[in-house]
PDB file of C-alpha atoms and ligand atoms in Angstrom:
ATOM      1  CA  MET A  19      78.858 -18.557  40.798  1.00 81.00           C
ATOM      2  CA  ARG A  20      76.621 -15.551  41.105  1.00 97.00           C
ATOM      3  CA  THR A  21      74.561 -15.294  44.283  1.00 97.00           C
ATOM      4  CA  PRO A  22      71.244 -14.216  42.213  1.00 97.00           C
ATOM      5  CA  LEU A  23      69.734 -10.671  44.148  1.00 98.00           C
ATOM      6  CA  ILE A  24      66.025  -9.931  43.975  1.00 98.00           C
ATOM      7  CA  ALA A  25      65.601  -6.340  44.653  1.00 98.00           C
ATOM      8  CA  GLY A  26      62.183  -4.445  45.395  1.00 98.00           C
ATOM      9  CA  ASN A  27      62.092  -0.886  43.935  1.00 98.00           C
ATOM     10  CA  TRP A  28      58.955   0.057  45.731  1.00 98.00           C
ATOM     11  CA  LYS A  29      58.856   3.848  44.351  1.00 98.00           C
ATOM     12  CA  MET A  30      56.913   6.309  46.012  1.00 98.00           C
ATOM     13  CA  ASN A  31      54.116   3.579  47.359  1.00 98.00           C
ATOM     14  CA  GLY A  32      53.210   3.125  50.750  1.00 97.00           C
ATOM     15  CA  ASP A  33      52.565   4.622  54.140  1.00 98.00           C
ATOM     16  CA  SER A  34      53.409   3.211  57.924  1.00 98.00           C
ATOM     17  CA  GLY A  35      50.276   1.105  57.916  1.00 98.00           C
ATOM     18  CA  PHE A  36      51.193  -0.299  54.723  1.00 98.00           C
ATOM     19  CA  ILE A  37      55.006  -0.537  54.891  1.00 98.00           C
ATOM     20  CA  ASP A  38      54.126  -2.692  58.150  1.00 98.00           C
ATOM     21  CA  GLU A  39      52.005  -5.124  56.674  1.00 98.00           C
ATOM     22  CA  LEU A  40      54.379  -6.343  53.931  1.00 98.00           C
ATOM     23  CA  MET A  41      57.269  -6.018  55.814  1.00 98.00           C
ATOM     24  CA  ASN A  42      56.034  -8.550  58.430  1.00 97.00           C
ATOM     25  CA  GLY A  43      54.291 -10.875  55.494  1.00 98.00           C
ATOM     26  CA  LEU A  44      57.829 -10.856  53.947  1.00 98.00           C
ATOM     27  CA  VAL A  45      59.936 -11.299  56.883  1.00 97.00           C
ATOM     28  CA  SER A  46      57.862 -14.273  57.856  1.00 95.00           C
ATOM     29  CA  GLY A  47      58.015 -15.741  54.582  1.00 94.00           C
ATOM     30  CA  ILE A  48      61.542 -15.129  53.848  1.00 93.00           C
ATOM     31  CA  LYS A  49      63.923 -16.299  57.072  1.00 79.00           C
ATOM     32  CA  SER A  50      66.866 -17.432  55.302  1.00 75.00           C
ATOM     33  CA  SER A  51      67.163 -17.613  51.817  1.00 80.00           C
ATOM     34  CA  ALA A  52      70.458 -18.810  50.071  1.00 92.00           C
ATOM     35  CA  ILE A  53      69.765 -15.571  47.154  1.00 96.00           C
ATOM     36  CA  ASP A  54      69.593 -11.762  48.463  1.00 97.00           C
ATOM     37  CA  VAL A  55      66.972  -9.867  48.824  1.00 98.00           C
ATOM     38  CA  LEU A  56      66.593  -6.289  49.279  1.00 98.00           C
ATOM     39  CA  VAL A  57      63.726  -3.956  49.653  1.00 98.00           C
ATOM     40  CA  CYS A  58      63.914  -0.408  48.624  1.00 99.00           C
ATOM     41  CA  PRO A  59      61.217   1.996  50.510  1.00 98.00           C
ATOM     42  CA  PRO A  60      60.902   5.838  49.695  1.00 98.00           C
ATOM     43  CA  ALA A  61      63.712   7.269  51.740  1.00 98.00           C
ATOM     44  CA  VAL A  62      61.575   8.602  54.894  1.00 98.00           C
ATOM     45  CA  TYR A  63      60.730   4.969  55.564  1.00 98.00           C
ATOM     46  CA  LEU A  64      64.258   3.486  55.252  1.00 98.00           C
ATOM     47  CA  SER A  65      64.314   3.792  59.189  1.00 98.00           C
ATOM     48  CA  ARG A  66      61.345   2.080  59.942  1.00 98.00           C
ATOM     49  CA  VAL A  67      61.700  -0.637  57.085  1.00 98.00           C
ATOM     50  CA  LYS A  68      65.331  -1.754  58.590  1.00 98.00           C
ATOM     51  CA  ALA A  69      63.443  -1.678  62.163  1.00 98.00           C
ATOM     52  CA  LEU A  70      61.342  -4.222  60.647  1.00 98.00           C
ATOM     53  CA  THR A  71      63.422  -6.819  58.714  1.00 97.00           C
ATOM     54  CA  GLY A  72      64.947  -7.872  62.027  1.00 91.00           C
ATOM     55  CA  SER A  73      67.004 -10.755  61.943  1.00 89.00           C
ATOM     56  CA  SER A  74      66.044 -11.949  58.724  1.00 93.00           C
ATOM     57  CA  CYS A  75      68.558 -12.229  55.755  1.00 94.00           C
ATOM     58  CA  ILE A  76      66.253  -9.063  54.413  1.00 97.00           C
ATOM     59  CA  ALA A  77      69.268  -5.817  53.114  1.00 98.00           C
ATOM     60  CA  VAL A  78      67.453  -2.715  53.197  1.00 98.00           C
ATOM     61  CA  GLY A  79      68.734   0.499  50.009  1.00 98.00           C
ATOM     62  CA  ALA A  80      67.899   3.797  48.476  1.00 98.00           C
ATOM     63  CA  GLN A  81      66.344   4.770  45.408  1.00 98.00           C
ATOM     64  CA  THR A  82      68.719   7.325  44.956  1.00 98.00           C
ATOM     65  CA  VAL A  83      71.507   9.480  46.815  1.00 98.00           C
ATOM     66  CA  SER A  84      73.101  12.714  46.239  1.00 98.00           C
ATOM     67  CA  GLU A  85      76.692  12.981  45.025  1.00 97.00           C
ATOM     68  CA  TYR A  86      78.014  15.046  47.561  1.00 97.00           C
ATOM     69  CA  ALA A  87      78.540  14.789  50.888  1.00 97.00           C
ATOM     70  CA  ASN A  88      76.906  17.313  52.921  1.00 97.00           C
ATOM     71  CA  GLY A  89      75.724  20.820  52.988  1.00 98.00           C
ATOM     72  CA  ALA A  90      73.316  23.228  50.992  1.00 98.00           C
ATOM     73  CA  PHE A  91      71.597  20.659  49.336  1.00 98.00           C
ATOM     74  CA  THR A  92      67.662  21.148  50.058  1.00 98.00           C
ATOM     75  CA  GLY A  93      65.824  18.126  49.674  1.00 97.00           C
ATOM     76  CA  GLU A  94      69.155  15.752  49.039  1.00 98.00           C
ATOM     77  CA  ILE A  95      70.079  12.675  51.033  1.00 98.00           C
ATOM     78  CA  SER A  96      73.161  11.441  51.898  1.00 98.00           C
ATOM     79  CA  LEU A  97      75.430   8.388  51.422  1.00 98.00           C
ATOM     80  CA  ALA A  98      76.504   9.089  55.340  1.00 98.00           C
ATOM     81  CA  MET A  99      72.616   9.108  55.874  1.00 98.00           C
ATOM     82  CA  LEU A 100      72.297   6.268  54.195  1.00 98.00           C
ATOM     83  CA  GLN A 101      74.625   4.360  55.869  1.00 98.00           C
ATOM     84  CA  ASP A 102      73.853   5.730  59.507  1.00 98.00           C
ATOM     85  CA  LEU A 103      70.275   3.642  58.668  1.00 97.00           C
ATOM     86  CA  GLY A 104      72.001   0.349  58.401  1.00 97.00           C
ATOM     87  CA  CYS A 105      71.559   0.921  53.925  1.00 98.00           C
ATOM     88  CA  THR A 106      73.511  -1.251  51.947  1.00 98.00           C
ATOM     89  CA  TYR A 107      72.262  -0.641  48.404  1.00 98.00           C
ATOM     90  CA  VAL A 108      71.643   2.655  46.222  1.00 99.00           C
ATOM     91  CA  ILE A 109      69.590   2.161  42.795  1.00 99.00           C
ATOM     92  CA  LEU A 110      71.193   4.665  40.634  1.00 98.00           C
ATOM     93  CA  GLY A 111      70.091   6.221  36.945  1.00 98.00           C
ATOM     94  CA  HIS A 112      66.425   4.327  37.158  1.00 98.00           C
ATOM     95  CA  SER A 113      64.823   5.840  33.602  1.00 98.00           C
ATOM     96  CA  GLU A 114      62.409   7.783  36.463  1.00 98.00           C
ATOM     97  CA  ARG A 115      65.296   9.575  37.382  1.00 98.00           C
ATOM     98  CA  ARG A 116      66.700  10.109  34.147  1.00 98.00           C
ATOM     99  CA  SER A 117      63.226  10.835  32.390  1.00 97.00           C
ATOM    100  CA  ILE A 118      61.331  12.994  34.668  1.00 98.00           C
ATOM    101  CA  TYR A 119      64.095  14.227  36.716  1.00 97.00           C
ATOM    102  CA  GLY A 120      66.403  14.865  34.063  1.00 97.00           C
ATOM    103  CA  GLU A 121      69.620  12.768  35.748  1.00 97.00           C
ATOM    104  CA  THR A 122      72.469  13.368  33.272  1.00 97.00           C
ATOM    105  CA  ASP A 123      75.102  10.176  32.485  1.00 96.00           C
ATOM    106  CA  SER A 124      77.734  12.263  34.055  1.00 96.00           C
ATOM    107  CA  ALA A 125      75.617  13.211  37.523  1.00 97.00           C
ATOM    108  CA  ILE A 126      75.146   9.650  37.780  1.00 98.00           C
ATOM    109  CA  ALA A 127      78.749   8.128  37.292  1.00 98.00           C
ATOM    110  CA  LYS A 128      79.246  11.375  40.440  1.00 98.00           C
ATOM    111  CA  LYS A 129      76.715   9.424  42.422  1.00 98.00           C
ATOM    112  CA  PHE A 130      78.149   6.169  41.548  1.00 98.00           C
ATOM    113  CA  ILE A 131      81.693   6.936  42.787  1.00 98.00           C
ATOM    114  CA  ALA A 132      80.254   8.460  45.529  1.00 98.00           C
ATOM    115  CA  ALA A 133      78.648   5.198  46.796  1.00 98.00           C
ATOM    116  CA  VAL A 134      81.193   2.655  46.013  1.00 98.00           C
ATOM    117  CA  ASP A 135      83.434   5.066  47.841  1.00 98.00           C
ATOM    118  CA  ALA A 136      81.294   4.908  50.723  1.00 98.00           C
ATOM    119  CA  GLY A 137      81.009   1.429  51.218  1.00 98.00           C
ATOM    120  CA  ILE A 138      77.298   1.565  49.394  1.00 98.00           C
ATOM    121  CA  LYS A 139      76.485  -1.103  46.202  1.00 98.00           C
ATOM    122  CA  PRO A 140      74.957   0.914  43.743  1.00 98.00           C
ATOM    123  CA  ILE A 141      72.304  -1.009  41.485  1.00 99.00           C
ATOM    124  CA  LEU A 142      73.496   1.080  38.231  1.00 98.00           C
ATOM    125  CA  CYS A 143      70.442   0.783  35.762  1.00 98.00           C
ATOM    126  CA  VAL A 144      70.284   1.135  32.167  1.00 98.00           C
ATOM    127  CA  GLY A 145      67.756   0.810  29.567  1.00 98.00           C
ATOM    128  CA  GLU A 146      66.416   1.797  25.488  1.00 98.00           C
ATOM    129  CA  THR A 147      63.287   3.559  24.951  1.00 97.00           C
ATOM    130  CA  LEU A 148      61.033   1.877  23.202  1.00 96.00           C
ATOM    131  CA  GLU A 149      61.567   4.011  20.094  1.00 96.00           C
ATOM    132  CA  GLU A 150      65.493   2.896  20.690  1.00 97.00           C
ATOM    133  CA  ARG A 151      64.946  -0.382  20.060  1.00 97.00           C
ATOM    134  CA  GLU A 152      62.438   0.137  17.569  1.00 96.00           C
ATOM    135  CA  LYS A 153      65.557   1.700  15.332  1.00 98.00           C
ATOM    136  CA  GLY A 154      67.963  -0.916  16.540  1.00 97.00           C
ATOM    137  CA  GLU A 155      69.369   1.085  18.570  1.00 98.00           C
ATOM    138  CA  THR A 156      69.392  -1.087  22.009  1.00 98.00           C
ATOM    139  CA  LEU A 157      73.049  -2.841  22.365  1.00 98.00           C
ATOM    140  CA  ASN A 158      74.299   1.019  22.073  1.00 98.00           C
ATOM    141  CA  VAL A 159      72.264   2.725  24.722  1.00 98.00           C
ATOM    142  CA  VAL A 160      72.583   0.173  26.611  1.00 98.00           C
ATOM    143  CA  ALA A 161      76.721   0.520  25.909  1.00 98.00           C
ATOM    144  CA  ARG A 162      76.267   4.339  26.132  1.00 98.00           C
ATOM    145  CA  GLN A 163      74.813   4.981  29.322  1.00 98.00           C
ATOM    146  CA  LEU A 164      77.309   1.878  31.066  1.00 98.00           C
ATOM    147  CA  ASN A 165      80.474   2.912  29.787  1.00 98.00           C
ATOM    148  CA  ALA A 166      79.294   6.667  30.361  1.00 98.00           C
ATOM    149  CA  VAL A 167      79.828   5.741  34.165  1.00 98.00           C
ATOM    150  CA  VAL A 168      82.980   2.905  33.604  1.00 98.00           C
ATOM    151  CA  ASP A 169      84.802   5.246  31.959  1.00 98.00           C
ATOM    152  CA  VAL A 170      84.379   7.834  34.782  1.00 98.00           C
ATOM    153  CA  ALA A 171      84.590   5.473  37.779  1.00 98.00           C
ATOM    154  CA  GLY A 172      86.857   3.203  36.325  1.00 98.00           C
ATOM    155  CA  ILE A 173      86.405  -0.341  35.803  1.00 98.00           C
ATOM    156  CA  GLU A 174      87.889  -1.348  39.709  1.00 98.00           C
ATOM    157  CA  ARG A 175      84.372   0.163  41.121  1.00 98.00           C
ATOM    158  CA  PHE A 176      82.293  -2.360  39.777  1.00 98.00           C
ATOM    159  CA  ALA A 177      83.714  -4.916  42.035  1.00 97.00           C
ATOM    160  CA  ASP A 178      80.618  -4.532  44.541  1.00 97.00           C
ATOM    161  CA  ALA A 179      78.679  -2.925  41.689  1.00 98.00           C
ATOM    162  CA  VAL A 180      75.183  -4.562  40.057  1.00 98.00           C
ATOM    163  CA  ILE A 181      73.684  -3.355  36.745  1.00 99.00           C
ATOM    164  CA  ALA A 182      70.219  -3.824  35.926  1.00 98.00           C
ATOM    165  CA  TYR A 183      68.677  -3.748  32.649  1.00 98.00           C
ATOM    166  CA  GLU A 184      65.318  -1.922  32.237  1.00 98.00           C
ATOM    167  CA  PRO A 185      63.719  -1.670  28.956  1.00 98.00           C
ATOM    168  CA  VAL A 186      61.924   1.904  29.642  1.00 97.00           C
ATOM    169  CA  TRP A 187      58.895   0.022  27.814  1.00 97.00           C
ATOM    170  CA  ALA A 188      58.596  -2.398  29.979  1.00 96.00           C
ATOM    171  CA  ILE A 189      58.652  -0.926  33.051  1.00 96.00           C
ATOM    172  CA  GLY A 190      55.351  -0.754  34.484  1.00 93.00           C
ATOM    173  CA  THR A 191      53.695  -1.116  31.492  1.00 94.00           C
ATOM    174  CA  GLY A 192      52.856  -5.189  32.326  1.00 91.00           C
ATOM    175  CA  LYS A 193      55.082  -5.424  28.924  1.00 92.00           C
ATOM    176  CA  THR A 194      57.545  -7.779  29.937  1.00 93.00           C
ATOM    177  CA  ALA A 195      61.096  -8.519  27.787  1.00 94.00           C
ATOM    178  CA  THR A 196      61.266 -12.072  26.530  1.00 97.00           C
ATOM    179  CA  PRO A 197      63.341 -14.859  28.143  1.00 97.00           C
ATOM    180  CA  GLU A 198      65.959 -14.095  24.484  1.00 97.00           C
ATOM    181  CA  GLN A 199      65.524 -10.265  24.150  1.00 98.00           C
ATOM    182  CA  ALA A 200      66.801  -9.943  28.245  1.00 98.00           C
ATOM    183  CA  GLN A 201      69.274 -12.657  27.682  1.00 98.00           C
ATOM    184  CA  GLU A 202      70.464 -11.204  24.315  1.00 98.00           C
ATOM    185  CA  VAL A 203      71.023  -7.972  26.481  1.00 98.00           C
ATOM    186  CA  HIS A 204      72.804  -9.092  29.384  1.00 98.00           C
ATOM    187  CA  ALA A 205      74.531 -10.942  27.418  1.00 98.00           C
ATOM    188  CA  ALA A 206      76.182  -7.700  25.562  1.00 98.00           C
ATOM    189  CA  ILE A 207      76.098  -5.165  28.927  1.00 98.00           C
ATOM    190  CA  ARG A 208      78.732  -8.736  29.926  1.00 98.00           C
ATOM    191  CA  ALA A 209      80.742  -8.685  27.402  1.00 98.00           C
ATOM    192  CA  GLU A 210      80.586  -4.760  27.474  1.00 98.00           C
ATOM    193  CA  VAL A 211      82.216  -5.302  30.990  1.00 98.00           C
ATOM    194  CA  ALA A 212      84.363  -7.952  29.902  1.00 98.00           C
ATOM    195  CA  LYS A 213      86.303  -5.286  27.650  1.00 97.00           C
ATOM    196  CA  ALA A 214      87.133  -3.843  30.367  1.00 97.00           C
ATOM    197  CA  ASP A 215      87.623  -6.720  32.970  1.00 98.00           C
ATOM    198  CA  ALA A 216      87.027 -10.343  31.945  1.00 98.00           C
ATOM    199  CA  ASP A 217      87.441 -11.442  35.507  1.00 97.00           C
ATOM    200  CA  MET A 218      84.816  -8.250  36.820  1.00 97.00           C
ATOM    201  CA  ALA A 219      82.568  -9.544  33.647  1.00 98.00           C
ATOM    202  CA  ALA A 220      82.336 -13.177  35.259  1.00 98.00           C
ATOM    203  CA  LYS A 221      81.163 -11.473  38.408  1.00 98.00           C
ATOM    204  CA  ILE A 222      79.162  -9.181  37.861  1.00 98.00           C
ATOM    205  CA  ARG A 223      74.953  -9.474  38.737  1.00 98.00           C
ATOM    206  CA  ILE A 224      72.861  -7.672  35.831  1.00 98.00           C
ATOM    207  CA  LEU A 225      69.441  -7.746  36.918  1.00 98.00           C
ATOM    208  CA  TYR A 226      66.666  -7.894  34.883  1.00 98.00           C
ATOM    209  CA  GLY A 227      64.011  -5.146  35.442  1.00 98.00           C
ATOM    210  CA  GLY A 228      60.572  -4.664  33.944  1.00 97.00           C
ATOM    211  CA  SER A 229      57.261  -5.892  34.599  1.00 96.00           C
ATOM    212  CA  VAL A 230      59.001  -8.962  36.209  1.00 98.00           C
ATOM    213  CA  ASN A 231      56.065 -10.731  38.468  1.00 97.00           C
ATOM    214  CA  ALA A 232      55.305 -14.162  40.153  1.00 97.00           C
ATOM    215  CA  ALA A 233      54.406 -15.923  36.946  1.00 97.00           C
ATOM    216  CA  ASN A 234      57.289 -14.701  34.327  1.00 97.00           C
ATOM    217  CA  ALA A 235      60.577 -14.554  36.738  1.00 98.00           C
ATOM    218  CA  ALA A 236      61.194 -18.471  36.851  1.00 98.00           C
ATOM    219  CA  GLU A 237      61.877 -18.386  33.005  1.00 98.00           C
ATOM    220  CA  LEU A 238      63.492 -15.243  33.208  1.00 98.00           C
ATOM    221  CA  PHE A 239      66.148 -16.034  35.752  1.00 98.00           C
ATOM    222  CA  ALA A 240      66.639 -19.323  33.298  1.00 97.00           C
ATOM    223  CA  ASN A 241      68.486 -17.462  31.016  1.00 97.00           C
ATOM    224  CA  SER A 242      72.709 -17.790  32.268  1.00 97.00           C
ATOM    225  CA  ASP A 243      73.353 -14.175  32.122  1.00 98.00           C
ATOM    226  CA  VAL A 244      70.372 -13.232  34.046  1.00 98.00           C
ATOM    227  CA  ASP A 245      71.394 -12.799  37.900  1.00 98.00           C
ATOM    228  CA  GLY A 246      67.385 -11.823  39.508  1.00 98.00           C
ATOM    229  CA  GLY A 247      65.735  -8.813  38.944  1.00 98.00           C
ATOM    230  CA  LEU A 248      64.885  -5.121  39.854  1.00 98.00           C
ATOM    231  CA  VAL A 249      60.966  -5.953  40.727  1.00 98.00           C
ATOM    232  CA  GLY A 250      59.101  -2.669  40.848  1.00 98.00           C
ATOM    233  CA  GLY A 251      54.978  -2.879  41.215  1.00 98.00           C
ATOM    234  CA  ALA A 252      54.843  -6.699  42.314  1.00 98.00           C
ATOM    235  CA  SER A 253      57.318  -6.081  45.100  1.00 98.00           C
ATOM    236  CA  LEU A 254      54.389  -4.375  47.141  1.00 98.00           C
ATOM    237  CA  LYS A 255      52.702  -7.705  47.356  1.00 98.00           C
ATOM    238  CA  VAL A 256      54.056  -9.831  49.996  1.00 98.00           C
ATOM    239  CA  ASN A 257      53.002 -13.192  48.302  1.00 98.00           C
ATOM    240  CA  ASP A 258      53.861 -12.050  44.335  1.00 98.00           C
ATOM    241  CA  PHE A 259      57.563 -10.592  45.669  1.00 98.00           C
ATOM    242  CA  ILE A 260      58.273 -14.365  48.138  1.00 97.00           C
ATOM    243  CA  ALA A 261      57.314 -16.756  44.819  1.00 97.00           C
ATOM    244  CA  ILE A 262      60.119 -14.251  42.803  1.00 97.00           C
ATOM    245  CA  CYS A 263      62.299 -14.996  45.425  1.00 97.00           C
ATOM    246  CA  GLN A 264      61.588 -18.837  45.021  1.00 96.00           C
ATOM    247  CA  ALA A 265      61.751 -18.383  41.467  1.00 96.00           C
ATOM    248  CA  ALA A 266      65.454 -17.116  41.684  1.00 96.00           C
ATOM    249  CA  ASN A 267      66.249 -19.677  44.263  1.00 91.00           C
ATOM    250  CA  ALA A 268      65.321 -22.136  42.077  1.00 80.00           C
TER     251      ALA A 268
HETATM  252  P1  PGA B 311      57.883  -2.800  37.472  1.00 73.96           P
HETATM  253  O1  PGA B 311      59.247  -1.566  37.769  1.00 73.96           O
HETATM  254  O2  PGA B 311      58.162  -4.283  37.877  1.00 73.96           O
HETATM  255  O3  PGA B 311      56.659  -2.075  37.855  1.00 73.96           O
HETATM  256  O4  PGA B 311      58.037  -2.951  35.811  1.00 73.96           O
HETATM  257  C1  PGA B 311      60.584  -2.136  37.513  1.00 73.96           C
HETATM  258  C2  PGA B 311      61.381  -0.872  37.665  1.00 73.96           C
HETATM  259  O5  PGA B 311      60.856   0.230  37.313  1.00 73.96           O
HETATM  260  O6  PGA B 311      62.184  -1.090  38.326  1.00 73.96           O
END
């Protein structure tokens, strides 16, 4: 049985006051949970958010990380720093990192290896653009993005990893994949993992991301291969994020 995970990707949003209010709301609304709940704030607020989680079950993660251990990498944040702050997850290969900052499959694979080896669980994002979907390339694109990491990191490194299917055309657009579209791609991702390791495929969590909200979460999570969500916009609203967590817990 896979424990659902709901991860909030706050992206580059919020300030101290907003974050205090959001976290206070989440901590009082999510006291204990049968599912895993994670928030990924901007790096400068990781420490603040970690302190605000108190004794709640909410885990804290980062939105990206450097593949290097330390040294002359201006502007970067290391895995050791994330560990130092009590972070347990890191989002890798988000489509905004890929398209705006030019992160390549090979750079993502290096970060993935470094994260796993540091004991931080990676959430590896894959997903097709609208153009790729319209050309019928969706399953090839996600398989290529996944295998670019599997081939370099080795399937063993996926034991504690999470995969997030995020169709680029659904991110921040209000256009969600239908439950059928999500299930089709999630099943294909699981089948791809199974080619390398069937046990791993049965255990690995595959999250859906792309305009998940309080109204559509339940029907997305009802699919057998959808193990939770990576939530952007709706993770900035206390009641919506709590409702999404409840939908995954149903
Ligand atoms: P969205 O973002 O929920 O705002 O579409 C999801 C994501 O980018 O992880």
